[in-house]
Short mmCIF file of C-alpha atoms in Angstrom, two decimals:
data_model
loop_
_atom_site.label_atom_id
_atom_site.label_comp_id
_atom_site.label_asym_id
_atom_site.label_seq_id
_atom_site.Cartn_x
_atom_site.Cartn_y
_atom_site.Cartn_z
CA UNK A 1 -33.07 -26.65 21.29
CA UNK A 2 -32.56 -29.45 19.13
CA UNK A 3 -28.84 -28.22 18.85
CA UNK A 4 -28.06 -30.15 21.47
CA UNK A 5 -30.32 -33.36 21.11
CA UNK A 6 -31.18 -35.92 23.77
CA UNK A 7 -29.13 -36.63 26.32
CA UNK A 8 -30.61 -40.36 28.14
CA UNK A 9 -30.25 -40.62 31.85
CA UNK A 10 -27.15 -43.34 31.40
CA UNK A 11 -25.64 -40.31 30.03
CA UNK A 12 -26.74 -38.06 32.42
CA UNK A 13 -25.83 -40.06 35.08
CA UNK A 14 -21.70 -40.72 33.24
CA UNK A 15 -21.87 -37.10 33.56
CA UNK A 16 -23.11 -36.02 36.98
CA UNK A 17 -20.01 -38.76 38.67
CA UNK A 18 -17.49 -37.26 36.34
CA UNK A 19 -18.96 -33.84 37.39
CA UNK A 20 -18.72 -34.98 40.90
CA UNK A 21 -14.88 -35.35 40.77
CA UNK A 22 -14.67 -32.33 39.21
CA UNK A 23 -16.21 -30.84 42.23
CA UNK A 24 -14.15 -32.34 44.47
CA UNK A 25 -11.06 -30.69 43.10
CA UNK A 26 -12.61 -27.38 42.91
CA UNK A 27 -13.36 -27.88 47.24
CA UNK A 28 -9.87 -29.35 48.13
CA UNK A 29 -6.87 -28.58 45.75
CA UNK A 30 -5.51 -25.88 44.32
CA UNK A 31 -4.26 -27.08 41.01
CA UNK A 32 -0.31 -27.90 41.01
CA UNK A 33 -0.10 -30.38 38.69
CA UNK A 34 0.00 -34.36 38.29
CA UNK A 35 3.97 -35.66 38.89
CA UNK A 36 4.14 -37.87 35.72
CA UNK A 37 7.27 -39.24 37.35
CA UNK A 38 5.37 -41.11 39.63
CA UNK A 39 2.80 -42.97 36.99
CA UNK A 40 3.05 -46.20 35.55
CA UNK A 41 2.55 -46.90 31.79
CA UNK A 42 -0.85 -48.11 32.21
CA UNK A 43 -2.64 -45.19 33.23
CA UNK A 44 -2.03 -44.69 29.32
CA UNK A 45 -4.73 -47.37 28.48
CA UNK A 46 -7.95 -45.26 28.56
CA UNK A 47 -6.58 -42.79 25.74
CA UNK A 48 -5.58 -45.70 24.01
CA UNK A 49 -8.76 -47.25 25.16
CA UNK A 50 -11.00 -44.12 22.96
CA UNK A 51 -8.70 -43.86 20.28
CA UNK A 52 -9.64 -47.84 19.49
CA UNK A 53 -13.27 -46.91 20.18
CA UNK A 54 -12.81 -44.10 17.51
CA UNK A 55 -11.02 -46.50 15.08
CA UNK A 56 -13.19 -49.70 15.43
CA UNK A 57 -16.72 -48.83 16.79
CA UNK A 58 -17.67 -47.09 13.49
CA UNK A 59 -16.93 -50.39 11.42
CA UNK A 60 -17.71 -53.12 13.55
CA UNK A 61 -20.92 -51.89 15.26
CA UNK A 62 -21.85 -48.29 12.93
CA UNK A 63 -25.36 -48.17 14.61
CA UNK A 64 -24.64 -48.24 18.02
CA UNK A 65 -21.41 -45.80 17.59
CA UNK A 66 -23.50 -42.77 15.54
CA UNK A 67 -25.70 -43.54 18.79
CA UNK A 68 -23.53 -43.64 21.50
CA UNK A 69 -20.72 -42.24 20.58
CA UNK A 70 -20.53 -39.41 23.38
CA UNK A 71 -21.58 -41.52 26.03
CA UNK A 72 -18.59 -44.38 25.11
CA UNK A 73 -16.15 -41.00 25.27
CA UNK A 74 -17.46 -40.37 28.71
CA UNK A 75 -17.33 -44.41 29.40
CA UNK A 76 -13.34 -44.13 29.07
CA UNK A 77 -13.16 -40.37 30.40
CA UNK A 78 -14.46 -42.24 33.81
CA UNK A 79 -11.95 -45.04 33.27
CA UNK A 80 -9.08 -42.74 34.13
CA UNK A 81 -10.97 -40.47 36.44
CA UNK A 82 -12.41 -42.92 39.28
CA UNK A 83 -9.57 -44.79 39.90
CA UNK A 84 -7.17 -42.47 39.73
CA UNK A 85 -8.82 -40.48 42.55
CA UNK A 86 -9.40 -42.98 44.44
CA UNK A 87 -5.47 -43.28 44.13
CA UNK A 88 -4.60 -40.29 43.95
CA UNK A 89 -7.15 -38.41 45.86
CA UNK A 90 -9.87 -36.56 44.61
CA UNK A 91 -8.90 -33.54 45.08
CA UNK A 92 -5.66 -33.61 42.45
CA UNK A 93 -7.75 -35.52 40.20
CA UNK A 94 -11.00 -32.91 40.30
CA UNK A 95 -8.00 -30.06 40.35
CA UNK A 96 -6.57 -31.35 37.29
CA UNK A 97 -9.71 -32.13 35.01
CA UNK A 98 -11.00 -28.71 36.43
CA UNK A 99 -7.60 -27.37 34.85
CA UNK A 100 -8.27 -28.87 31.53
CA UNK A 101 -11.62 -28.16 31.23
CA UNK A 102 -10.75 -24.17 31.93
CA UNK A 103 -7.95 -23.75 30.17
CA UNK A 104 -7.76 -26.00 27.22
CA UNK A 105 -10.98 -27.69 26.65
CA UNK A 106 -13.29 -25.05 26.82
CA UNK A 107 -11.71 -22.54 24.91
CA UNK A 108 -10.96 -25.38 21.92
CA UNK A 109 -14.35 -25.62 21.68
CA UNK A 110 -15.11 -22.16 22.15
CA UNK A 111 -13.02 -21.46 19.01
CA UNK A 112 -14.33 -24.31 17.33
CA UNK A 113 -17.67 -23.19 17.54
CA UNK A 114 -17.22 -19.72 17.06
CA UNK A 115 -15.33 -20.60 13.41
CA UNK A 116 -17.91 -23.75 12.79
CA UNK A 117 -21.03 -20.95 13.49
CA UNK A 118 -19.63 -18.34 11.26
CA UNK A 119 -18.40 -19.77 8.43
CA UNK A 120 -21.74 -21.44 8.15
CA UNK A 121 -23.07 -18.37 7.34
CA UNK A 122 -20.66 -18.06 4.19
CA UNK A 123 -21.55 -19.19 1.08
CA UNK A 124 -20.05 -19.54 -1.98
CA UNK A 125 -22.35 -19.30 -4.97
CA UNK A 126 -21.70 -20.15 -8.61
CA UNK A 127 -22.14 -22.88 -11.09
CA UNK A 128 -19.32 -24.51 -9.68
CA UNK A 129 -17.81 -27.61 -11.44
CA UNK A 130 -14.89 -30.01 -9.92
CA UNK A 131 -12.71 -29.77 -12.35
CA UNK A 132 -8.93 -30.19 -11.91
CA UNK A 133 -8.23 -26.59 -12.12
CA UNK A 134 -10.98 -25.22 -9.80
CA UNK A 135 -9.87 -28.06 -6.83
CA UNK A 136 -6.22 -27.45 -7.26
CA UNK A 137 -7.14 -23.70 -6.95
CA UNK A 138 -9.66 -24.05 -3.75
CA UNK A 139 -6.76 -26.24 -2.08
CA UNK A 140 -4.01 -23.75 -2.93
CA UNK A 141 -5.91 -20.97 -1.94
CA UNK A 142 -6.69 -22.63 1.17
CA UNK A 143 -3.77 -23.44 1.91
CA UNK A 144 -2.52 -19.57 1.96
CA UNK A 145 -6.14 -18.78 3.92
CA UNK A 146 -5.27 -21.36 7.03
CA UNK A 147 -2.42 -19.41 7.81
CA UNK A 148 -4.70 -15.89 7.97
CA UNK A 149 -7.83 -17.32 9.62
CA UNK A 150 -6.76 -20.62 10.92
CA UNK A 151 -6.99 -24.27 10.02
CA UNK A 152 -10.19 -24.88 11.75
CA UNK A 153 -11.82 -21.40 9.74
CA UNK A 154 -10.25 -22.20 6.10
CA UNK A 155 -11.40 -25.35 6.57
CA UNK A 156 -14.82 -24.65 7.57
CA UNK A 157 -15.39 -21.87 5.00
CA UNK A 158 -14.15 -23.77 1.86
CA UNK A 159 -15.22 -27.61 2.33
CA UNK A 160 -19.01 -27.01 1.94
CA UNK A 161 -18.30 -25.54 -2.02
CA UNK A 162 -15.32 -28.01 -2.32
CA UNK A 163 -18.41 -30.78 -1.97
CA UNK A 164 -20.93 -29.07 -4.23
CA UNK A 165 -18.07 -28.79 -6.73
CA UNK A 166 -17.61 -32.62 -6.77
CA UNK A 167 -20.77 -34.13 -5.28
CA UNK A 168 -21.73 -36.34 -8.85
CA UNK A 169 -18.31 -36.80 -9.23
CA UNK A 170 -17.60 -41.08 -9.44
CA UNK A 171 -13.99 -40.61 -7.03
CA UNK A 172 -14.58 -37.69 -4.70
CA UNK A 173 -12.73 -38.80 -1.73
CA UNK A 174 -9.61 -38.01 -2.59
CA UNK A 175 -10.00 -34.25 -2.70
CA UNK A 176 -11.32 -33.88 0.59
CA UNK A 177 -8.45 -35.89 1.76
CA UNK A 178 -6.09 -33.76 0.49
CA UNK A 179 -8.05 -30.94 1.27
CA UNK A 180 -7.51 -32.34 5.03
CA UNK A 181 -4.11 -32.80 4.45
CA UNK A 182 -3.40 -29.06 2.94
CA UNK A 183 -6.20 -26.80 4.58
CA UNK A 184 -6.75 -28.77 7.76
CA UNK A 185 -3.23 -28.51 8.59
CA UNK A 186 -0.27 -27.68 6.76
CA UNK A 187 -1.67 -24.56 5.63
CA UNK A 188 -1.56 -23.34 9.09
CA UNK A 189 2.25 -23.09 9.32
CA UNK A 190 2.57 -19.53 8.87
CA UNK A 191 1.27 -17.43 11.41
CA UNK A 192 0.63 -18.24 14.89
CA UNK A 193 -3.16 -17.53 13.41
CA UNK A 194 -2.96 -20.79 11.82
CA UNK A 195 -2.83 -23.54 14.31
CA UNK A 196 -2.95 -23.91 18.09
CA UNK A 197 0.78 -25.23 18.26
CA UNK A 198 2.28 -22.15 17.07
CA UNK A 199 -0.30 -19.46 18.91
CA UNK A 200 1.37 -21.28 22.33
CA UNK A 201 4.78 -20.57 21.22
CA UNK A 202 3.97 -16.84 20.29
CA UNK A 203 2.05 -16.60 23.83
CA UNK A 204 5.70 -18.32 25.17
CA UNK A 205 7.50 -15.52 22.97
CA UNK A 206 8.60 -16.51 20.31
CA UNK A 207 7.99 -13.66 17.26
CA UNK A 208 4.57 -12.88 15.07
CA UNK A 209 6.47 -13.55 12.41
CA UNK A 210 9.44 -15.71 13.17
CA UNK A 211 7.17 -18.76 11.40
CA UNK A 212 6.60 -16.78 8.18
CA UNK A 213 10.24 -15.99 8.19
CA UNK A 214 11.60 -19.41 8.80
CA UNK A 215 9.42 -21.85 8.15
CA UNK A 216 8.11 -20.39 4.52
CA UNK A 217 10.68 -22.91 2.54
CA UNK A 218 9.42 -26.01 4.86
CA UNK A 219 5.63 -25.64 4.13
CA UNK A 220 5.99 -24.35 0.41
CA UNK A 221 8.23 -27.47 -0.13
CA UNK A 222 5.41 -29.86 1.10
CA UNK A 223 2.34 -28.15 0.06
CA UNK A 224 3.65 -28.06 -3.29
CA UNK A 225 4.26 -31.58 -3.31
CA UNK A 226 1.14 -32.38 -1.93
CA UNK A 227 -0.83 -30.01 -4.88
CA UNK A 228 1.50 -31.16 -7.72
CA UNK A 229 0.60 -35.22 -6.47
CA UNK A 230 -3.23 -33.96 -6.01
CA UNK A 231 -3.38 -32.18 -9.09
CA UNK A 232 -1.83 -35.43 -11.24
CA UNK A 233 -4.55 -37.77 -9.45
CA UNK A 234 -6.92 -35.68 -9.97
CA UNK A 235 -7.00 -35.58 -13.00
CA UNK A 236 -6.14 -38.44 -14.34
CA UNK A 237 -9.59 -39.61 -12.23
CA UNK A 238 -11.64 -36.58 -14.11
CA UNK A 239 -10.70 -37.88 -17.55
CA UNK A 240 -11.72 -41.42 -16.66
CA UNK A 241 -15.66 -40.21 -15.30
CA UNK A 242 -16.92 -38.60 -19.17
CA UNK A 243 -20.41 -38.19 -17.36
CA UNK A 244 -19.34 -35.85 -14.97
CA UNK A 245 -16.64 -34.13 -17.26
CA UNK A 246 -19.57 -33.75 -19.82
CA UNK A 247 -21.91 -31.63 -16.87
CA UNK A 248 -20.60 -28.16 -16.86
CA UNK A 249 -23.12 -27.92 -13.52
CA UNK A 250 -24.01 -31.11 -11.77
CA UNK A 251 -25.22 -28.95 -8.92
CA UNK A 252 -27.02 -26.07 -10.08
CA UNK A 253 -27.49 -23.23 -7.82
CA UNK A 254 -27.05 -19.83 -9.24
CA UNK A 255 -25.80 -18.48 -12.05
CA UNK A 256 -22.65 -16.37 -11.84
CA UNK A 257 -19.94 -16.74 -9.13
CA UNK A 258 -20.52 -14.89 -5.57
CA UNK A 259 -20.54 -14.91 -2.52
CA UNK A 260 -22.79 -14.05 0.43
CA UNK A 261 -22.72 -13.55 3.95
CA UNK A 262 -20.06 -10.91 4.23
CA UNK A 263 -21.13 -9.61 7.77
CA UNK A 264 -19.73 -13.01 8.87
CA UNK A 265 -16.58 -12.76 7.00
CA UNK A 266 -16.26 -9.16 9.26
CA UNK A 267 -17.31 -12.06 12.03
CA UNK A 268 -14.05 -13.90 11.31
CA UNK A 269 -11.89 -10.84 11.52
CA UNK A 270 -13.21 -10.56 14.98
CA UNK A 271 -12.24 -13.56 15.85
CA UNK A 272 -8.89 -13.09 14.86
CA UNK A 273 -8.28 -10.30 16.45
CA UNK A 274 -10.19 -11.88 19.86
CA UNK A 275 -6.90 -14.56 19.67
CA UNK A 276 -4.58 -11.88 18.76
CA UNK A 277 -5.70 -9.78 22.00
CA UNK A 278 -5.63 -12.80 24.03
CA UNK A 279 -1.44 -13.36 23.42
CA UNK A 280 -0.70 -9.58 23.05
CA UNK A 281 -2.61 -8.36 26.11
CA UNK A 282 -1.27 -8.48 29.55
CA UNK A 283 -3.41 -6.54 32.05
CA UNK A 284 -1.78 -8.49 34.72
CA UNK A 285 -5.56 -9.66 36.12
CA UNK A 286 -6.84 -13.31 36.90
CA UNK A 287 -9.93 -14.69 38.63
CA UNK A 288 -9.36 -18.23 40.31
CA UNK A 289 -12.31 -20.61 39.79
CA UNK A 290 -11.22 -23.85 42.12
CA UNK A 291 -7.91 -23.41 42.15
CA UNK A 292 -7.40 -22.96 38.62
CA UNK A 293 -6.49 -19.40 37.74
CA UNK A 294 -8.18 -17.55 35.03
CA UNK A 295 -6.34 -14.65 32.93
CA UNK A 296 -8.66 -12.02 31.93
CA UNK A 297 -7.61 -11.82 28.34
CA UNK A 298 -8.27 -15.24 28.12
CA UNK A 299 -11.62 -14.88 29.63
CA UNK A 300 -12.12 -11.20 27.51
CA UNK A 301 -10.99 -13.84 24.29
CA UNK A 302 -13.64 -16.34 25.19
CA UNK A 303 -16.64 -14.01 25.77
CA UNK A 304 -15.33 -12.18 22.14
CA UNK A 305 -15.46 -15.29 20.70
CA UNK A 306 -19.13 -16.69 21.95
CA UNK A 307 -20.56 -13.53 21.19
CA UNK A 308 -19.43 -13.31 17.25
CA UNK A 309 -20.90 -16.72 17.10
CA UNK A 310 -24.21 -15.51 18.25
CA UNK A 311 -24.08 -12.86 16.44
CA UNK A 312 -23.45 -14.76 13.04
CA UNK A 313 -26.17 -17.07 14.06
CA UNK A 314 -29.20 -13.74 15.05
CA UNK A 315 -27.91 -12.10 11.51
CA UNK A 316 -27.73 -14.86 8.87
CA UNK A 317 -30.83 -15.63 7.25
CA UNK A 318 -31.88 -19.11 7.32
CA UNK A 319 -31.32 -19.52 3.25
CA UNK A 320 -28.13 -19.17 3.16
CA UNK A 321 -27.55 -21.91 6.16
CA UNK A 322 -30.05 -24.33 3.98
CA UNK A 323 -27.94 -23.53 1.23
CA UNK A 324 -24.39 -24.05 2.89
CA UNK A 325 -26.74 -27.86 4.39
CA UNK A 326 -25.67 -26.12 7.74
CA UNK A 327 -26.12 -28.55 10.69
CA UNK A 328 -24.59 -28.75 14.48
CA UNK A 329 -23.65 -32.70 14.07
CA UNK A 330 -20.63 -32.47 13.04
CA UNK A 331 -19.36 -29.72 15.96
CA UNK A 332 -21.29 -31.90 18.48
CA UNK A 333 -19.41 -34.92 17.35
CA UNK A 334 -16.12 -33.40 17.57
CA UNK A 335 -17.47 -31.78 21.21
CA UNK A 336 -18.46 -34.84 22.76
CA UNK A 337 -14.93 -37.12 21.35
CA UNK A 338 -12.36 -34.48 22.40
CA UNK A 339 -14.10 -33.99 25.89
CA UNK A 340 -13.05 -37.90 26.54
CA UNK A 341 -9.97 -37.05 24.83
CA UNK A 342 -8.78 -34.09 27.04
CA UNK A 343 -9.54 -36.03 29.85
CA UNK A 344 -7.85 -39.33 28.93
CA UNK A 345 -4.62 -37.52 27.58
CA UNK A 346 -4.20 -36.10 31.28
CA UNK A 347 -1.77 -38.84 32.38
CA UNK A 348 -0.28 -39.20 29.17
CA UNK A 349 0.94 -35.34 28.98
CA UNK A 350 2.08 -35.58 32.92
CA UNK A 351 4.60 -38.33 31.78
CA UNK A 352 5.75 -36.99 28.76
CA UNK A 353 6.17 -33.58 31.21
CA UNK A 354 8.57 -35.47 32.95
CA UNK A 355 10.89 -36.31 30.57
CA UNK A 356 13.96 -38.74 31.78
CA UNK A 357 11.72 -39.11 34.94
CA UNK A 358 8.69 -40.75 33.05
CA UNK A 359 7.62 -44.01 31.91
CA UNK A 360 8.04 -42.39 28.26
CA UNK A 361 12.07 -41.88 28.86
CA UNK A 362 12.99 -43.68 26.33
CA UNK A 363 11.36 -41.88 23.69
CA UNK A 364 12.29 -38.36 25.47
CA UNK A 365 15.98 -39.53 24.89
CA UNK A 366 15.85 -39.98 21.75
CA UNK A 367 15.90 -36.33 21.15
CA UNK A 368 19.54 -35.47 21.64
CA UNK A 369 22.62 -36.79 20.21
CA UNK A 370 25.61 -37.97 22.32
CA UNK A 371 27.25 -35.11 22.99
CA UNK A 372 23.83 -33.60 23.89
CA UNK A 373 23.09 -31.71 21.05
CA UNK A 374 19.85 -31.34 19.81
CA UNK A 375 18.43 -34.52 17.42
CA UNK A 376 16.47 -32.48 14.66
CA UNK A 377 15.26 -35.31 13.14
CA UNK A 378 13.81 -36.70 15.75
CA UNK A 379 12.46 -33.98 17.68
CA UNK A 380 10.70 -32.87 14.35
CA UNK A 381 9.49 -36.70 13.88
CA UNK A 382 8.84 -37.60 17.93
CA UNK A 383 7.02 -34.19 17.96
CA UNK A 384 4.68 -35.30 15.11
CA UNK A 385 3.99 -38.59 15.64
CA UNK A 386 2.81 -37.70 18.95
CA UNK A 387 0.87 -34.82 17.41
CA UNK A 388 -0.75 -37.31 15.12
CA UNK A 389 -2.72 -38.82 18.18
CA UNK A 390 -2.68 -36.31 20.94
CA UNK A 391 -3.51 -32.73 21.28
CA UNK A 392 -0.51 -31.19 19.10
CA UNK A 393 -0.94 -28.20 21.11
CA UNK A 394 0.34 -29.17 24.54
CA UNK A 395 2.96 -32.03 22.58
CA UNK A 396 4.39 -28.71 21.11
CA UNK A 397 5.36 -27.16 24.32
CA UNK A 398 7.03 -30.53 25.78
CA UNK A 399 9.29 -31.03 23.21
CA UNK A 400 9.50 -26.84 23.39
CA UNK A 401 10.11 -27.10 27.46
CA UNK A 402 13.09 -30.10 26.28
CA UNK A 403 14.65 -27.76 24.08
CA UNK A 404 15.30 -25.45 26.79
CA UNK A 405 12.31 -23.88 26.94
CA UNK A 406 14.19 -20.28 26.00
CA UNK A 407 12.40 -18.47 23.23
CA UNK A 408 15.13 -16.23 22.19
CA UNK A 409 17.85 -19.10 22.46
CA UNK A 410 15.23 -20.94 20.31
CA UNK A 411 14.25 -18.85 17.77
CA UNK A 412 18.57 -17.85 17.41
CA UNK A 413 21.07 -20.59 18.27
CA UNK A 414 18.77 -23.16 17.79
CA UNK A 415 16.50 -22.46 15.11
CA UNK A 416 16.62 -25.67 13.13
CA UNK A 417 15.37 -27.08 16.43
CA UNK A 418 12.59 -24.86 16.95
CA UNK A 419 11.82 -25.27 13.60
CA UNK A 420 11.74 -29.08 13.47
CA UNK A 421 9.11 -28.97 16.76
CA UNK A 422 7.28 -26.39 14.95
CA UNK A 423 6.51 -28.78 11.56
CA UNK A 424 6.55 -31.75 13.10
CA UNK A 425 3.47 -30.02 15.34
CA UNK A 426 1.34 -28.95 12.41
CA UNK A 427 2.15 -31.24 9.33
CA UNK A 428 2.07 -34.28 11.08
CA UNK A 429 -1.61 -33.01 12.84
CA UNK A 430 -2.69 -34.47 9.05
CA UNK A 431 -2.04 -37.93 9.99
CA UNK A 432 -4.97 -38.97 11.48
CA UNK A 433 -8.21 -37.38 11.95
CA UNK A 434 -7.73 -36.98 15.69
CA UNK A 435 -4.45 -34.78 14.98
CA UNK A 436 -6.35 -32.01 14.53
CA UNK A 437 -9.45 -30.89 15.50
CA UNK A 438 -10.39 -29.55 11.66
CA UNK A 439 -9.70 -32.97 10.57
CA UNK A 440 -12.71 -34.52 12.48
CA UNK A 441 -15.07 -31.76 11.15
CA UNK A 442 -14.44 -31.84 7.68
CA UNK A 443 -14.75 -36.16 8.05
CA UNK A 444 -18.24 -34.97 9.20
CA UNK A 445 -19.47 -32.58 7.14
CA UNK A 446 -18.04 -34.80 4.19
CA UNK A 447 -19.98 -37.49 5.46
CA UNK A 448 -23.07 -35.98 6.08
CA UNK A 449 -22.55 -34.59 1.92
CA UNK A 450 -22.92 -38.83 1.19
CA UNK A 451 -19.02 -38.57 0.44
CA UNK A 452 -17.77 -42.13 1.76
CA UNK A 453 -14.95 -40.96 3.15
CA UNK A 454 -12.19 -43.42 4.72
CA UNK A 455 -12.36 -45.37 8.13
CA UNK A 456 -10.06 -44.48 11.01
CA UNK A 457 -7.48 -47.43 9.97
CA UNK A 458 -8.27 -46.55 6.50
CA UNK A 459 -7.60 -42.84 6.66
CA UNK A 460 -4.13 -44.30 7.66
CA UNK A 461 -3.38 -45.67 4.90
CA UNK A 462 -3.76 -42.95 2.91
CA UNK A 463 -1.52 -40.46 5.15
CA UNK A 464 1.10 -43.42 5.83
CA UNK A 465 1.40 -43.56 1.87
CA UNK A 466 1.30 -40.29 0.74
CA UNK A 467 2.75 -37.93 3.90
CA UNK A 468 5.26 -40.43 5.39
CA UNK A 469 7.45 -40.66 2.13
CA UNK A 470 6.47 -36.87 1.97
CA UNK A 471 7.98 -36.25 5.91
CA UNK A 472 11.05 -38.39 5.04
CA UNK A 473 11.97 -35.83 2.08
CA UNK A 474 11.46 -33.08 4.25
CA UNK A 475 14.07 -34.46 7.03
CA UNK A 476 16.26 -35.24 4.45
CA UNK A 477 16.11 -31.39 3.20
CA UNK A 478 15.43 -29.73 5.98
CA UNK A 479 16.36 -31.94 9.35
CA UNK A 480 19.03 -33.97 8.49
CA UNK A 481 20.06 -36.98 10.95
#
């Protein structure tokens, strides 16, 4: 199926030896876990070694990256995984990538694909014309839908007519940055629904609603920051292009407002309740699989999950998928990075794990004051600047497990603190395209729509000036030093 393309026997053969150590660990080791305490900064350098990859490939050599790209992610997953088993033994080091591909990889991508497949069977219809009002409104009301449906689904539903909306449009760019900055992340701050940070606190106990409760002043302050700035820039561009302004329809398609597909918006309320199942439902049964134990719900979540994307893709005619320019690039892309990512970030969890112990002390102390009180500040900015570069999911529950790990002493006596780990998490996901996996997607599918969006570097700029002054008036209001 040309879902999956061509895979070249270099490829094939990166695969099979990573596959190999994989195997390994299933035969000797039951998973317990790499002691971070015991690694050396430099086992660091192959997740900084694909981030660079990610950054510089695609300007210095674009060819060979849109090429190549999985096979270089595989390059530096084997960087870390040969020599560290033939340090550490293959056994831990097959054990642990077994772990990760189980547990966190798979069902990433499991979700990711299951929202990507749906929502692709959505489509807005309508004469639909990027004016200021009708962006400010599909950010805003994305923003409200990331928190019901998640990040990766608001994102994946609303960016296709968000680019038919602006496609002629002389500065487009902007809105789907934004759009990544609102729907891709900070939207998500309400529910544990919204983003994979918060659905690992709720599975570690901490209330359904505790977020909506607490954190509703935090994300309507910076969301309505962030609209009120797009909104301004928006539309001082729209008054400076008079040939778009003067199209009511630059992209003709039908000719009333609609939408179709809603089987698959029934689809996405499976889904939801598939995650909602997994963290509620405790039937106390798990399958091991190498070492690495399996929950049922999780496995029950999975197989919900895979079959609602089938299901979208047997029932949705092929129209509305040619209509919606529906193609698996952009979920491969984001399938192949993270797979080099999950495996490089191995090390770099395991010595952030062990706090005072690790390489990364310093940075662990920075957390508390003194007299060993919580630093709010800093866990909510040490918590999101390491969420802006590694999975913000398993950063979460470090700085979670330094807080003392207690949900009720969390979410009571400290709920500043809980609250600073819990924004810093999912705002600062927004501030680069690895920080969360909708960012990379909608990059894609933007791409693929001829919208010239940013470089990695470049993308930078544009969150260091906009959400870092943005993140500084939040601490100031919200975490104070």
């Amino acid at each position: 199926m040309a879902m999956f393309g061509k895979t070249t026997r270099a490829g094939l053969a990166l695969t099979a030896l990573l596959a190999s150590v994989v195997e390994a660990g299933a035969e000797e080791a039951v998973h317990h876990g790499i002691d971070g305490a015991s690694l050396g900064a430099l086992w660091a350098l192959p997740f900084a070694g694909i981030l660079l990859s990610i950054a510089v490939f695609p300007l210095v050599a674009p060819h060979f990256w849109h090429h190549h790209f999985g096979k270089v992610a595989a390059a530096w997953g084997l960087v870390f995984a040969v020599p560290f088993a033939v340090a550490h033994g293959f056994g831990l080091t097959g054990g642990e990538i077994l772990h990760v591909a189980l547990l966190e990889y798979l069902p990433f991508v499991i979700l990711l694909w299951s929202l990507f497949s749906i929502s692709g069977g959505i489509l807005v219809t309508g004469n639909l014309h990027g004016s200021p009002r009708l962006n400010l409104s599909i950010l805003a009301g994305g923003t409200v839908l990331a928190s019901l449906i998640g990040t990766t689904g608001a994102s994946m539903v609303l960016i296709r007519p968000l680019l038919r909306a602006n496609d002629e449009r002389r500065h487009n760019v902007h809105v789907v940055i934004f759009f990544i900055f609102l729907v891709s992340n900070i939207g998500g701050s309400m529910t544990p629904l919204g983003d994979p940070p918060l659905f690992l606190g709720y599975l570690k106990g901490v209330g359904f609603f505790w977020t909506a409760i607490h954190m509703v002043e935090e994300t309507a302050f910076a969301a309505g920051i962030l609209l009120t700035i797009f909104y301004v820039v928006d539309r001082w561009l729209y008054h400076r292009d008079e040939a778009f302004k003067a199209r009511f329809d630059p992209t003709p398609d039908t000719h009333k407002m609609g939408l179709i597909g809603f089987p698959n918006i029934a689809l996405l309320g499976v889904v939801v309740l598939g995650v909602l199942m997994s963290g509620s439902w405790k039937p106390g049964v798990s399958f091991h699989v190498g070492g690495v134990e399996v929950e049922l719900q999780n496995l029950a979540r999975d197989l919900i999950l895979i079959g609602a994307g089938l299901a979208s893709l047997a029932i949705t005619p092929k129209s509305i998928r040619a209509a919606n320019e529906f193609s698996w690039g952009p979920i491969l892309e984001v399938a192949k990075l993270f797979a080099g990512i999950f495996v490089t970030i191995i090390p770099v969890i395991a010595m952030l794990k062990a706090a005072e112990k690790g390489a990364f002390a310093p940075l662990v102390a920075m957390v508390a004051h003194a007299d060993g009180t919580p630093n709010n500040a800093m866990y909510f900015w040490l918590t999101g600047i390491l969420s802006s570069f590694l999975d913000n999911a398993p950063t979460y529950l470090v700085f979670f497990n330094l807080a003392g790990g207690d949900p009720q002493h969390l979410m009571n006596e400290l709920t500043t603190t809980l609250l600073a780990i819990s924004c810093g998490a999912v705002f600062m996901g927004a501030n680069s395209y690895i920080g969360n996996a909708p960012n990379f997607m909608v990059k894609a599918i933007a791409e693929e729509a001829h919208v010239k969006m940013p470089s990695f570097f470049a993308y930078l700029l544009w969150s260091g000036g906009i959400l870092l002054p943005l993140f500084g008036l939040v601490t100031l209001v919200f975490f104070h030093w």
